[in-house]
XYZ file of C-alpha atoms in Angstrom:
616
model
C 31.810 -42.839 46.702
C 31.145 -39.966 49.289
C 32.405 -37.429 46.198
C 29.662 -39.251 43.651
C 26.694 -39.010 46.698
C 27.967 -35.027 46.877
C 27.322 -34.665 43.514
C 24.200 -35.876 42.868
C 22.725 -33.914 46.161
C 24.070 -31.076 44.726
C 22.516 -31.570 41.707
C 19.398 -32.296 43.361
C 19.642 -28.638 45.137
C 20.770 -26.880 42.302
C 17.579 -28.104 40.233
C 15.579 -27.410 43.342
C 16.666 -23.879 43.254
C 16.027 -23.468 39.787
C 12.516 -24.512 40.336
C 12.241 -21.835 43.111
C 13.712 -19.020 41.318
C 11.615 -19.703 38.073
C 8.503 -19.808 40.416
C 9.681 -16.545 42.173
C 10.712 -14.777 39.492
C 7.131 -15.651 37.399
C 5.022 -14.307 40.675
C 7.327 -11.325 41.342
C 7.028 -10.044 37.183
C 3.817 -11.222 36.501
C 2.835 -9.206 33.640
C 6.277 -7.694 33.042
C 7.297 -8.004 29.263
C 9.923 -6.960 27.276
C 9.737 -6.827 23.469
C 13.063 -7.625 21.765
C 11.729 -7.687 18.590
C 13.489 -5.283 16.003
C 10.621 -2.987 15.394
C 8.761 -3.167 18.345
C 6.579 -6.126 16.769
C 4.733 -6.827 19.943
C 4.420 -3.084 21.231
C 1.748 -1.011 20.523
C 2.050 2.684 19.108
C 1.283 5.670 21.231
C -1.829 6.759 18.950
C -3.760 3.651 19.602
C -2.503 3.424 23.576
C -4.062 6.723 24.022
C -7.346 5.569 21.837
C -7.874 2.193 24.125
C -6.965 4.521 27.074
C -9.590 7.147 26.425
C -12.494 4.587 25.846
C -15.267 5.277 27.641
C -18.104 2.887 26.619
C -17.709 -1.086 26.902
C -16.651 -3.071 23.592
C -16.622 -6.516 22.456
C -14.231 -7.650 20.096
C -15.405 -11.475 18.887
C -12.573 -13.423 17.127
C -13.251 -16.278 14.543
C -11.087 -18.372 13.719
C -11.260 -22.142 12.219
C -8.472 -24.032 14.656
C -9.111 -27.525 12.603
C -9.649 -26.006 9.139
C -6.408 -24.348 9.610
C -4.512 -27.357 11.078
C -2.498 -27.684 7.669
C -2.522 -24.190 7.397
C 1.194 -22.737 9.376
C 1.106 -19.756 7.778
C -2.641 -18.971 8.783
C -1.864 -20.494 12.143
C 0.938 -18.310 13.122
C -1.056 -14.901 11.853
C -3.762 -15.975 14.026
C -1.662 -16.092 17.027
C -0.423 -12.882 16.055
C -4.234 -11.570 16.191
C -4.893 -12.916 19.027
C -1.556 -11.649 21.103
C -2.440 -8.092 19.429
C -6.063 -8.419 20.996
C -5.268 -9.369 24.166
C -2.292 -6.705 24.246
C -5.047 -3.992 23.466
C -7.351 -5.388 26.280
C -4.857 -5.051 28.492
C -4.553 -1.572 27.750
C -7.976 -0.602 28.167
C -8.507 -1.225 31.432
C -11.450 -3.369 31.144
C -13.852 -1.531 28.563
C -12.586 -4.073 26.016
C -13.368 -7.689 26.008
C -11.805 -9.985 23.915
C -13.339 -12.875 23.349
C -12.433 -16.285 20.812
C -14.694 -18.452 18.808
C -14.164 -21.404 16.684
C -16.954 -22.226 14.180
C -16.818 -25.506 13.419
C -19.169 -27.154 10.789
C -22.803 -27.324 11.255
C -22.678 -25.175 14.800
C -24.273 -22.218 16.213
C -21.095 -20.355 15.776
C -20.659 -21.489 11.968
C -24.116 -19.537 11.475
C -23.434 -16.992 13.948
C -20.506 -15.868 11.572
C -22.442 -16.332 8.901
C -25.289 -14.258 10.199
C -22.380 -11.499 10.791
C -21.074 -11.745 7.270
C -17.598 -13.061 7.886
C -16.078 -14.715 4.909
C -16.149 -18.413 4.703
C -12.688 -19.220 2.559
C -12.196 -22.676 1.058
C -8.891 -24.730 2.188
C -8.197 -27.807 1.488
C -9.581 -30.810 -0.987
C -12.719 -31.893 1.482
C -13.994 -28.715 1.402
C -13.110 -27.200 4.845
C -14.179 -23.826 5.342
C -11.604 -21.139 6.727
C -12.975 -18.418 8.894
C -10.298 -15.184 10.023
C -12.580 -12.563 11.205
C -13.741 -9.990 13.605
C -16.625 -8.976 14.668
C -16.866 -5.787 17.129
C -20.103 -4.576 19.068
C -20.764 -2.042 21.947
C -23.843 -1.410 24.152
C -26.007 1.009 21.853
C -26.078 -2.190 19.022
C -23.192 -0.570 17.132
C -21.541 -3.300 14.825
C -18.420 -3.393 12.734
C -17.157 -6.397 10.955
C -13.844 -7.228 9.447
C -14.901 -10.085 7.110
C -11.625 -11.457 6.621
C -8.043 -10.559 7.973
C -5.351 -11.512 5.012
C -2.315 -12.625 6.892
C -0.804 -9.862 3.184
C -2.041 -7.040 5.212
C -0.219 -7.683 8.619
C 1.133 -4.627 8.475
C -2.413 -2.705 9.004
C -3.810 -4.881 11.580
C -2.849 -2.498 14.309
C -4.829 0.012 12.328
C -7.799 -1.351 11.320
C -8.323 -3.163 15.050
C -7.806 0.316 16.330
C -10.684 2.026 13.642
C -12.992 -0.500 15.024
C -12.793 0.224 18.166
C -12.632 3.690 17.889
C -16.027 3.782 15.871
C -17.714 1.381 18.168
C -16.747 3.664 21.249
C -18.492 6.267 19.215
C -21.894 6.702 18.798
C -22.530 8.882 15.992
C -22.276 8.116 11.962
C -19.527 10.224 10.815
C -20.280 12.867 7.994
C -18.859 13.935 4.733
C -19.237 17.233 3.122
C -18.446 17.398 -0.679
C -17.944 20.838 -2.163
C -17.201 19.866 -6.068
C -17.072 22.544 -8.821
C -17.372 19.200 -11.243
C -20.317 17.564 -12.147
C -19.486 14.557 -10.219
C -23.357 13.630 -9.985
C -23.244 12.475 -13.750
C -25.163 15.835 -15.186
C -27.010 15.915 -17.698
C -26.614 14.450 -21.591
C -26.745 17.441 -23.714
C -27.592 15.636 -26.521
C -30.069 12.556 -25.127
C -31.264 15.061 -22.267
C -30.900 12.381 -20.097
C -29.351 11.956 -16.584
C -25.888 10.540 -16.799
C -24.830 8.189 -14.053
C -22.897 9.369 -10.698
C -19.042 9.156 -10.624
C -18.165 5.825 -9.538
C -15.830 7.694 -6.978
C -19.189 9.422 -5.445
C -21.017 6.339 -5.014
C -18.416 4.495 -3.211
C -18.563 7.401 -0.398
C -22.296 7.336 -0.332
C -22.146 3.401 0.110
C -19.656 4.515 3.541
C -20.401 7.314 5.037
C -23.043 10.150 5.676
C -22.417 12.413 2.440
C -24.358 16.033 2.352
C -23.209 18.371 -0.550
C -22.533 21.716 -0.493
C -23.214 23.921 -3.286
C -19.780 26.231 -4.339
C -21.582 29.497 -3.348
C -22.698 28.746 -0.358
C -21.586 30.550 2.866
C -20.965 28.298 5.254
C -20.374 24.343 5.911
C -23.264 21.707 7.109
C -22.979 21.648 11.127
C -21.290 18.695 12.446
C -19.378 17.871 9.548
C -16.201 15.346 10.071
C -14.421 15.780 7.097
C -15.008 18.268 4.222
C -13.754 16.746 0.726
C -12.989 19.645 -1.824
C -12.689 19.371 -5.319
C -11.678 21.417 -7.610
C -12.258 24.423 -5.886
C -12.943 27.867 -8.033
C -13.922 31.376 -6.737
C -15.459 30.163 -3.377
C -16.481 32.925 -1.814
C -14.888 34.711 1.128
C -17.266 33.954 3.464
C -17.161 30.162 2.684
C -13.153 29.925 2.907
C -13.398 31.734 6.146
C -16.006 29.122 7.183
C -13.554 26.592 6.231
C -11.041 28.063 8.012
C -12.968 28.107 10.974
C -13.915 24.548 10.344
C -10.267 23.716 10.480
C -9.392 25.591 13.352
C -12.176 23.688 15.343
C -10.646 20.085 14.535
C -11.925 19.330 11.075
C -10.057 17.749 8.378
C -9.900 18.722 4.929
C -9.126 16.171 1.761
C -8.540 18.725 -1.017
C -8.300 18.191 -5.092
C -6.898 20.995 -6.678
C -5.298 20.928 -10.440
C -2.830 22.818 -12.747
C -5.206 22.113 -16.285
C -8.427 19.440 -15.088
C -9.371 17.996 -18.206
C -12.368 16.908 -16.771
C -13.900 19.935 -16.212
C -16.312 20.924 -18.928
C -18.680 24.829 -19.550
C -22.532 24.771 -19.134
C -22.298 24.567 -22.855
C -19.952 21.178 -23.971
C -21.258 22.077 -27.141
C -19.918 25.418 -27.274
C -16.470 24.836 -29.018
C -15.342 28.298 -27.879
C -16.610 28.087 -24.332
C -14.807 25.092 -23.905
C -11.357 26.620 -25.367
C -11.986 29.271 -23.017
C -12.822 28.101 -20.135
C -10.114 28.786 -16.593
C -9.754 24.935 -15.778
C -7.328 25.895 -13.207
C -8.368 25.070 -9.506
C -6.635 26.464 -6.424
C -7.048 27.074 -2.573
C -4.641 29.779 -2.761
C -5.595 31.962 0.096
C -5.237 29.079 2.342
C -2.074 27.247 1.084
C -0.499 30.699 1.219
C -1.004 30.608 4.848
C 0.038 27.651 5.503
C 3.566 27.494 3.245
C 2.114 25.295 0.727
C 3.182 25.603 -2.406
C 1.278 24.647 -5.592
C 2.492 24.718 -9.325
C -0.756 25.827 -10.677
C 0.444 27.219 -13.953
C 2.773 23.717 -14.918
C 1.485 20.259 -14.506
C 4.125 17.517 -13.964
C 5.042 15.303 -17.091
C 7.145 12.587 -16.223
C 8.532 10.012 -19.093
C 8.947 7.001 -16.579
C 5.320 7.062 -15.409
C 3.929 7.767 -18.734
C 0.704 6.231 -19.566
C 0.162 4.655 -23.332
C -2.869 6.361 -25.412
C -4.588 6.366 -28.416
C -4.018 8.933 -30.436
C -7.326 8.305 -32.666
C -9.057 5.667 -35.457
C -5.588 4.455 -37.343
C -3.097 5.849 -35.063
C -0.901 3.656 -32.450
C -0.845 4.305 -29.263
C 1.935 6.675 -28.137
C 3.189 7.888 -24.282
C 1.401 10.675 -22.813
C 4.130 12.280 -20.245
C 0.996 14.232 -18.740
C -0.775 11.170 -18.440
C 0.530 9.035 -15.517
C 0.264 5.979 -14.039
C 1.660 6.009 -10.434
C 2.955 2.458 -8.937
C 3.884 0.660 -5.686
C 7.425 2.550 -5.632
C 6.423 5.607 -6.170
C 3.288 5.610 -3.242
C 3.992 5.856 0.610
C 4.037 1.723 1.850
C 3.865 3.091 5.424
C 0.616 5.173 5.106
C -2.654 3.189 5.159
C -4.042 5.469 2.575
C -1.829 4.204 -0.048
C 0.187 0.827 1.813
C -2.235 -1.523 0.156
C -2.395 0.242 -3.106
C -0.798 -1.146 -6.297
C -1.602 1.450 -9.025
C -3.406 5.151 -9.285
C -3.737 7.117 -12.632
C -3.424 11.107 -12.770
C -3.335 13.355 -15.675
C -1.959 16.983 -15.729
C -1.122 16.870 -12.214
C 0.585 19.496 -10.144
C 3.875 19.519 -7.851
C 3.247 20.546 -3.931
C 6.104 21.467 -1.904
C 6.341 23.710 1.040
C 8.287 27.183 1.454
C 10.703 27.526 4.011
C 8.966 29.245 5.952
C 6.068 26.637 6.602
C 5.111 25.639 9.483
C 3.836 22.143 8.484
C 5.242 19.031 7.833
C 4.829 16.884 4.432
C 4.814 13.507 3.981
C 4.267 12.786 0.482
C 1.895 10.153 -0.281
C 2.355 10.247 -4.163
C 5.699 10.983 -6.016
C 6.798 11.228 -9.921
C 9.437 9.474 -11.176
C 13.015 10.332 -11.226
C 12.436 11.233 -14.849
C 10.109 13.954 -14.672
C 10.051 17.995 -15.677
C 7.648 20.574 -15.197
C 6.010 22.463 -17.892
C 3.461 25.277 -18.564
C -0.183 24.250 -18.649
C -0.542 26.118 -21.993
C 0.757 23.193 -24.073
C -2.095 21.307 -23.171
C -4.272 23.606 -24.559
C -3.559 23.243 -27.938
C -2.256 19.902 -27.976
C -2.347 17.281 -30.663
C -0.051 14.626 -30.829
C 0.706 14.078 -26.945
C 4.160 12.229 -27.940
C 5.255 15.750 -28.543
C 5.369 16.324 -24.858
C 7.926 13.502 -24.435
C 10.868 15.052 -26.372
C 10.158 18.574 -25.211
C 10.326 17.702 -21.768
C 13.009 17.654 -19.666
C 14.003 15.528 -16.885
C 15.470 17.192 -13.688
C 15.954 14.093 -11.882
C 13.841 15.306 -8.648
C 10.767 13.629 -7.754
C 7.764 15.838 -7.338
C 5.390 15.280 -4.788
C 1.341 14.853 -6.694
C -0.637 13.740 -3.292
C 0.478 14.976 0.271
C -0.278 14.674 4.255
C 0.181 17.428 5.715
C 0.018 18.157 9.484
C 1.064 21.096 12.253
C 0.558 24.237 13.956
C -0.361 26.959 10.998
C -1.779 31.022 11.355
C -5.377 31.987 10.389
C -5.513 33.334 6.672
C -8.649 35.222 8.001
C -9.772 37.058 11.083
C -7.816 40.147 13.152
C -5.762 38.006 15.257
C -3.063 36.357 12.781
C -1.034 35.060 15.449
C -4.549 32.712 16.513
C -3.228 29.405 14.698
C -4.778 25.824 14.697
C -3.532 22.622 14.115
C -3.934 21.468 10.564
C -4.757 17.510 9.689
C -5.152 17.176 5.700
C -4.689 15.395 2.360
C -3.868 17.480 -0.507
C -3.914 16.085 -4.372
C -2.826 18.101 -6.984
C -4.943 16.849 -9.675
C -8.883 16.732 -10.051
C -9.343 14.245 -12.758
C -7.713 11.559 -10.384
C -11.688 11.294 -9.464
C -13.271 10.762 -13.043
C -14.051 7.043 -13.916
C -12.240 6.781 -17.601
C -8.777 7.478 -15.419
C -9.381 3.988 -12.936
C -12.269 2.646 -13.566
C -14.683 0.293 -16.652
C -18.534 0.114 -15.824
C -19.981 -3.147 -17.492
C -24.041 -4.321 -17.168
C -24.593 -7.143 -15.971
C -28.396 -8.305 -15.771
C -29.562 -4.978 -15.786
C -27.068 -3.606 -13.027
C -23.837 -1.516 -13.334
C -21.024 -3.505 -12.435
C -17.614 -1.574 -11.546
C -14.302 -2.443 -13.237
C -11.827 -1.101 -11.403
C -8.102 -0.682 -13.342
C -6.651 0.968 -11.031
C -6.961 2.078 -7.061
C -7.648 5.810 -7.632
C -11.257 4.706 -5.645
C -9.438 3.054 -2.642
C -7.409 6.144 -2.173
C -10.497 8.161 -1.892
C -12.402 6.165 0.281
C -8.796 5.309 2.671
C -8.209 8.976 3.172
C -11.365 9.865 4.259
C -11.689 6.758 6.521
C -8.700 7.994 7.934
C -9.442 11.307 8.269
C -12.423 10.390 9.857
C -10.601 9.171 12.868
C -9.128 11.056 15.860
C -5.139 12.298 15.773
C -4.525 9.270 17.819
C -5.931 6.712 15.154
C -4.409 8.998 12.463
C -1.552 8.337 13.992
C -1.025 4.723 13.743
C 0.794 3.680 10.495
C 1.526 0.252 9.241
C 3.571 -2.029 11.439
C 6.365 -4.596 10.871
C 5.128 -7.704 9.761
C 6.149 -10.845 11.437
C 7.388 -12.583 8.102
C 10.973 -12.422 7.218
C 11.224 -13.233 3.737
C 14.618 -14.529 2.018
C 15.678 -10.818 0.983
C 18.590 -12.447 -0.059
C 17.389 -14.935 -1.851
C 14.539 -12.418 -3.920
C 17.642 -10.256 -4.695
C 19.061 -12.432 -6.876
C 16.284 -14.137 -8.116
C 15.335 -10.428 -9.253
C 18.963 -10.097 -10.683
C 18.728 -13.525 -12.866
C 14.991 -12.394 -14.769
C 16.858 -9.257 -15.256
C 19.300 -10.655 -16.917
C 16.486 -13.143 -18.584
C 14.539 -10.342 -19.943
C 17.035 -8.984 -21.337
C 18.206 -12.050 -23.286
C 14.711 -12.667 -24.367
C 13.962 -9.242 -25.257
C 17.137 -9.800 -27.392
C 15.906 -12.836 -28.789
C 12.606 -11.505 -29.973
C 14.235 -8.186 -31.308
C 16.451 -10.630 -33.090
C 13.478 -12.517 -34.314
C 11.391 -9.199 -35.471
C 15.079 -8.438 -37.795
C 14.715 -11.697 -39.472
C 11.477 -11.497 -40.105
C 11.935 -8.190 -41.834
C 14.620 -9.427 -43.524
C 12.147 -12.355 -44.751
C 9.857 -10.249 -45.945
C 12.390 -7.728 -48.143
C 13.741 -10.969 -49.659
C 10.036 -11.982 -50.650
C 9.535 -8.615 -52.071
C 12.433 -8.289 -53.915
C 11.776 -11.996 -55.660
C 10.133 -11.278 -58.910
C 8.742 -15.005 -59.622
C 5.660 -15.270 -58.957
C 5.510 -18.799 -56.581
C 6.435 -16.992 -53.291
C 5.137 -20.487 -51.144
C 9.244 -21.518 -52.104
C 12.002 -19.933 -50.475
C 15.149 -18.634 -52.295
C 18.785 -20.290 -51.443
C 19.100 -16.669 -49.751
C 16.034 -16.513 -47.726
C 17.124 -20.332 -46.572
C 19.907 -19.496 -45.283
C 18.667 -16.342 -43.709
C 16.302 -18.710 -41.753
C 19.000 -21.307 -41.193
C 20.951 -18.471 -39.875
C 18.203 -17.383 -37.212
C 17.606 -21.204 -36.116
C 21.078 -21.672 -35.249
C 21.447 -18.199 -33.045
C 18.087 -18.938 -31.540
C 18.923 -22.582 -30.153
C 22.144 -20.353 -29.154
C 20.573 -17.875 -27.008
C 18.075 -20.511 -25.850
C 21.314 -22.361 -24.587
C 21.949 -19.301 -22.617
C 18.777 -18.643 -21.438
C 19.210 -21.912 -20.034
C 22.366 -21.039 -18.717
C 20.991 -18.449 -16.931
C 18.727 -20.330 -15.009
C 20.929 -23.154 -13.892
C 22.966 -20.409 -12.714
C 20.172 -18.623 -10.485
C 19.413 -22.165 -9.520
C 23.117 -22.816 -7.983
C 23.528 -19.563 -6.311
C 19.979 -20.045 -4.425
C 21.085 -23.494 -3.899
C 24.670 -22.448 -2.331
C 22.811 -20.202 -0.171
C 20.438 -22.104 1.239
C 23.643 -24.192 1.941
C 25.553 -21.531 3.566
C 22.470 -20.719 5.660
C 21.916 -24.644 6.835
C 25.704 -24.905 8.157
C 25.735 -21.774 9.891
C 22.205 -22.739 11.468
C 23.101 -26.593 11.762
C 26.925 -26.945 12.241
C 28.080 -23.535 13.174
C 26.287 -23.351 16.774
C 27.581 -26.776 17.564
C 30.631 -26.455 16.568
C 31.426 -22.885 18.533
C 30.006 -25.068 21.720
C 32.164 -27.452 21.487
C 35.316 -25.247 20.604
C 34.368 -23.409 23.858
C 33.847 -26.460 25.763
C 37.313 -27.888 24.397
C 39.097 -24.919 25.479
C 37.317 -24.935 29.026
C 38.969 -28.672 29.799
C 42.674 -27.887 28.027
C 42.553 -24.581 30.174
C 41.701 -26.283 32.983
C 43.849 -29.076 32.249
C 47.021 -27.029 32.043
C 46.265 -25.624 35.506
C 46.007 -29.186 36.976
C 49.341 -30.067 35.250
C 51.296 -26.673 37.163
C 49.696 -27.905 40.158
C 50.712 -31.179 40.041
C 54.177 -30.181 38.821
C 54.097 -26.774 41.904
C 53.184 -30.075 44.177
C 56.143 -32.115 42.579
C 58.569 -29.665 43.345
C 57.973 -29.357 47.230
């Protein structure tokens, strides 16, 4: 009885200590946190530590998010408390000058048309018409406003980023500015033969819609004052006295998107109509002076053709469309996921493009933000010149098996090309593309009138490049800095892996089935010819059993397309089974075991005792 009443008051203390120590410990490391997560999920990058460090004026970051809308919602649920931890994370780091605050806009409520007012999306969920709202809204004290309509729980991985470009603008009171320096008509020009204005590049107008663009013309001496970022494009015989200028600009913290090219097809003479002019014409485009200073190396007499990225084209009234190898067609694998200028991007279109490398003796680093295919060459730009059937250039080329960098970051300490003192260097921030027609709309983008009004089309994200990289460059090195994040979604890696493995293997089948198909058919059709009755609506014994014949080996490879699948089925479903005892039973089990081998250890040492006791 007296051992019973000792246990329980022991109990009783221990749990009384527990409750002390969890109470200590919470005072004592209030604020103390430790992120265990694998990449540093809940810790933020230096860039945007130093950015929320270095703010000087107040800013108000207004969250919106639907709580009952989203009740049904897990997936939106748990990315909004992802938001909100990374908001009140950055607050934290600012040392007051950032206040964080959360709204819910429920129906019919001053905060419903308060975020409607602001522009936030209002999504649809559910069957009685709920509204969703995921947004932020960001002011400071000089009526500065940015808004981020709607966070997609797809683009996790720039959250960090975008948050941190918000507040950097707001604590910011100026516009920023663009100079363009373009040797192309990229303001539409004029029709030769209507003598009317064409329209703008599609690419020009986006930029206009976003920032503060002043153009420079290509012999001018020097750049606008208070420029932020100076976009270049296809740069030919500037001037001395402007390169310097650009140097300078550089030197004094200005960044520098450049669009240089091997052979830019776009590029037309003051006379289109000039068959001669435009045979002649140097549509080679180079910063030379510059890139030799820095190590940069640009192929500006060979483009890059490339068989694996080759783009389809027609090849004129009649003809079928054949694979241009200097015509590409860049996707997801081939584009930086980790860079915000191309993480969100699916597909961008080049043609001719140039390779960009650096020397060895190069003080910069590259990070390539564009890449060729495995199966890519160079060659000279002079078979473009005279060429007329581009699937030529895909059985002259030849494939090294290196992928060549098209569209480059480039960062670091470089020397002066100009001025006395060559040892004065500056640090270098800039985006280099090696091809100029990556701008013009027939290579990413349809227009289409609607009503009156010109309606873009976009086929591909050669646009959102443009307008990312200068966004980006816009920023300070701190918010340049920041790349995509880790997501907190694990997805079934496993499980995609083989799901990819089994429509391999079903493409295949079915591509075999259709080129099985296609023979039969041709083999129809030379048994139809060769008939010389004239009732062709009634098939020969032959042509019967030719069909009979293809029946019988479709339902065949049907069976094993079949096959196929039930298979993919059964290995996902012994997964998933694997995975549920190891997360169900395993645990358990490996308790218990230990607990088992606690009591028959500590049994044995009763029994010696006993048996030790025995003996005396």
């Amino acid at each position: 009885m007296s051992k019973n009443i000792y246990s329980a008051t022991g109990l009783a203390l221990l749990a009384v200590l527990f409750l002390a120590l969890t109470i200590l410990i919470g005072a004592s490391l209030r604020g103390v946190r430790v992120d265990l997560t694998e990449q540093g999920l809940y810790t933020l990058s230096p860039g945007t530590i130093n950015l929320l460090e270095d703010l000087q004026e107040p800013v108000t970051l207004e969250f919106y998010f639907s709580e009952e809308a989203s009740s049904d919602l897990p997936m939106v649920r748990n990315f909004a408390r992802r938001v909100q931890e990374l908001l009140d994370e950055m607050a934290d780091q600012a040392g007051g000058n950032l206040e964080v605050e959360r709204i819910d806009p429920e129906p019919f409520t001053e905060a419903e048309d308060q975020a409607a007012r602001y522009g936030l999306e209002a999504v649809p969920v559910g069957s009685g018409g709920e509204e969703l709202y995921l947004g932020i809204v960001g002011t400071n004290m000089i009526d500065g406003l940015e808004v981020l309509p709607f966070l997609s729980p797809g683009r996790e991985s720039f959250l960090e980023y975008e948050l941190a470009r918000m507040i950097y603008l707001l604590g910011r009171p100026d516009k920023p500015r663009v100079a363009l320096l373009s040797g192309l008509d990229m303001d539409g020009g004029v029709d030769m033969q209507t003598g009317q204005q064409r329209e703008p590049w599609a690419v020009l107008e986006q930029i206009e819609q976003m920032f503060d663009v002043e153009t420079v013309e290509v012999d001018a001496d020097s750049l606008p004052e208070a420029t932020d970022v100076l976009v270049l494009v296809h740069p030919q015989g500037l001037p001395e006295a402007l390169l310097s200028d650009i140097e300078g600009f550089l030197a004094g913290g200005g960044r520098l998107l450049a669009f240089v090219d091997p052979f830019a097809e776009t590029a037309m003479p003051d006379n289109p109509q000039d068959p001669m002019a435009v045979m002649s014409m140097d549509r080679t485009s180079n910063l030379e002076t510059l890139f030799e200073a820095w190590g940069l190396e640009f192929s500006s007499d060979q483009f890059v053709a490339d068989a694996g990225l080759a783009l389809q084209v027609n090849t004129g009234q009649g003809g079928s469309p054949v694979r241009h190898a200097a015509i590409l067609g860049v996707t997801r694998e081939f584009m930086n996921r980790d860079d915000v200028v191309t993480g969100e991007l699916d597909a961008v279109n080049l043609a001719s493009a140039g390779r960009l490398d650096l020397s060895e003796e190069s003080p910069l680093s590259l990070e390539p933000l564009l890449t060729s295919s495995e199966q890519a060459g160079l060659m000279d730009v002079g078979r473009l010149e005279m060429l007329s059937d581009p699937s030529e250039l895909m059985s002259e080329m030849g494939a090294t098996g290196e992928r060549y960098t098209l569209a480059a970051r480039l960062d670091g300490e470089v020397p002066r090309a100009f001025g006395d003192d060559e040892g004065d260097g500056y640090s270098l921030n800039a985006i280099v593309v090696s091809d100029v027609d990556f701008l013009a709309d027939r290579y990413w983008v349809q227009r289409q009138r609607f009503f009156g009004t010109s309606v873009l089309d976009p086929f591909a994200g050669n646009g959102d490049f443009v307008v990312n990289a200068i966004d980006n460059l816009i920023g300070n090195a701190d918010l340049i800095s920041v790349r995509s994040r880790a997501t907190s979604s694990r997805p079934f890696t496993l499980v995609d892996s083989l799901r990819r493995e089994a429509e391999r293997n079903l493409r295949t089948t079915e591509q075999r089935l259709e080129s099985e198909l296609a023979e039969t058919e041709r083999r129809l059709g030379e048994l139809q010819q060769a008939r010389g009755d004239s009732d062709l609506a009634i098939l020969t014994p032959e042509q019967e059993a030719e069909l009979d014949r293809f029946m019988e080996q479709r339902l065949e490879i049907r069976r094993q397309l079949r096959q196929v699948r039930r298979e993919l089925d059964q290995d996902i479903e012994a997964l998933g089974t694997r995975i549920k005892i190891i997360n169900i039973a395993l645990v358990p089990v490996l308790v218990t075991a230990f607990a088992l081998a606690v009591a028959w250890r500590r049994s044995r040492r009763q029994k010696a005792r006993h048996r030790g006791g025995d003996s005396e």
